XYZ file of C-alpha atoms in Angstrom:
97
model
C 52.737 -48.973 0.729
C 53.226 -47.146 4.048
C 51.190 -49.728 5.968
C 52.113 -52.933 4.096
C 55.451 -52.632 1.910
C 57.777 -50.536 4.315
C 56.965 -52.803 7.360
C 57.418 -55.926 5.193
C 60.774 -54.873 3.910
C 62.047 -53.711 7.293
C 60.916 -57.123 8.780
C 62.575 -59.313 6.119
C 65.579 -57.336 4.947
C 68.573 -55.737 6.814
C 67.788 -52.033 6.574
C 68.346 -48.713 8.281
C 64.823 -47.894 9.402
C 64.665 -44.126 9.330
C 63.771 -41.442 6.765
C 67.472 -40.552 6.262
C 68.041 -43.916 4.957
C 64.843 -44.306 2.794
C 64.167 -43.155 -0.636
C 61.105 -43.345 -2.927
C 61.213 -42.963 -6.713
C 59.259 -43.460 -9.792
C 58.978 -42.801 -13.569
C 56.064 -41.455 -15.372
C 52.805 -42.492 -13.514
C 55.026 -43.861 -10.731
C 56.652 -40.484 -10.593
C 53.156 -38.965 -9.793
C 52.540 -41.525 -7.110
C 56.123 -40.793 -5.844
C 55.162 -37.141 -5.470
C 51.884 -37.967 -3.737
C 53.576 -40.238 -1.253
C 56.756 -38.416 -0.908
C 55.147 -35.107 -0.225
C 52.441 -36.642 1.954
C 54.955 -38.271 4.151
C 58.140 -36.268 4.457
C 58.729 -37.977 7.901
C 59.136 -41.331 6.064
C 61.084 -40.213 3.006
C 64.131 -37.781 2.876
C 65.076 -38.725 -0.747
C 62.516 -38.352 -3.477
C 63.391 -39.180 -7.050
C 60.886 -38.183 -9.700
C 61.452 -38.773 -13.393
C 59.185 -37.631 -16.131
C 56.104 -36.962 -14.209
C 53.676 -34.084 -13.925
C 52.324 -33.192 -10.535
C 49.658 -30.613 -11.726
C 49.940 -27.720 -9.472
C 52.033 -28.723 -6.465
C 51.195 -25.417 -4.617
C 47.430 -26.312 -4.714
C 47.928 -30.266 -4.304
C 50.399 -30.047 -1.461
C 49.979 -26.627 0.182
C 51.467 -27.730 3.539
C 54.607 -29.302 1.927
C 55.207 -26.439 -0.796
C 53.606 -23.426 0.975
C 55.837 -23.074 4.058
C 59.520 -23.901 3.713
C 60.335 -23.480 7.346
C 57.671 -25.906 8.446
C 58.644 -28.503 5.658
C 62.388 -28.340 6.467
C 61.614 -29.052 10.220
C 59.255 -31.921 9.305
C 61.497 -33.385 6.526
C 64.630 -32.832 8.684
C 66.962 -32.373 5.722
C 64.927 -33.218 2.653
C 66.414 -31.985 -0.472
C 64.361 -31.550 -3.502
C 65.734 -30.264 -6.890
C 63.272 -29.464 -9.714
C 64.563 -29.392 -13.273
C 62.384 -27.528 -15.702
C 62.654 -28.363 -19.293
C 59.874 -26.256 -20.608
C 62.012 -23.745 -22.312
C 63.940 -26.474 -24.191
C 60.841 -28.282 -25.276
C 59.176 -24.997 -26.389
C 62.285 -24.067 -28.431
C 62.280 -27.411 -30.319
C 58.676 -26.897 -31.153
C 59.494 -23.379 -32.573
C 62.320 -24.844 -34.681
C 61.455 -25.790 -38.428
């Protein structure tokens, strides 16, 4: 994607070519790939949309991104992430008869 798709889109479509105007998103398995690409390339994507995906342990998988907020904020230059945890709601549904 980084070497093929982004250059193709920027060459063939009218776009703003910086991370502040680029997003990546995915659902399910695509969400996992979004995490991998977005966290590995914060200089390319300042908007990351992940829907219904598991990342395993992000602290272990992406220690440079997750482990040091100050460095990530400088690198990502304003990347905003929000994680919505639904574990409690899922567990409470399982406990209900």
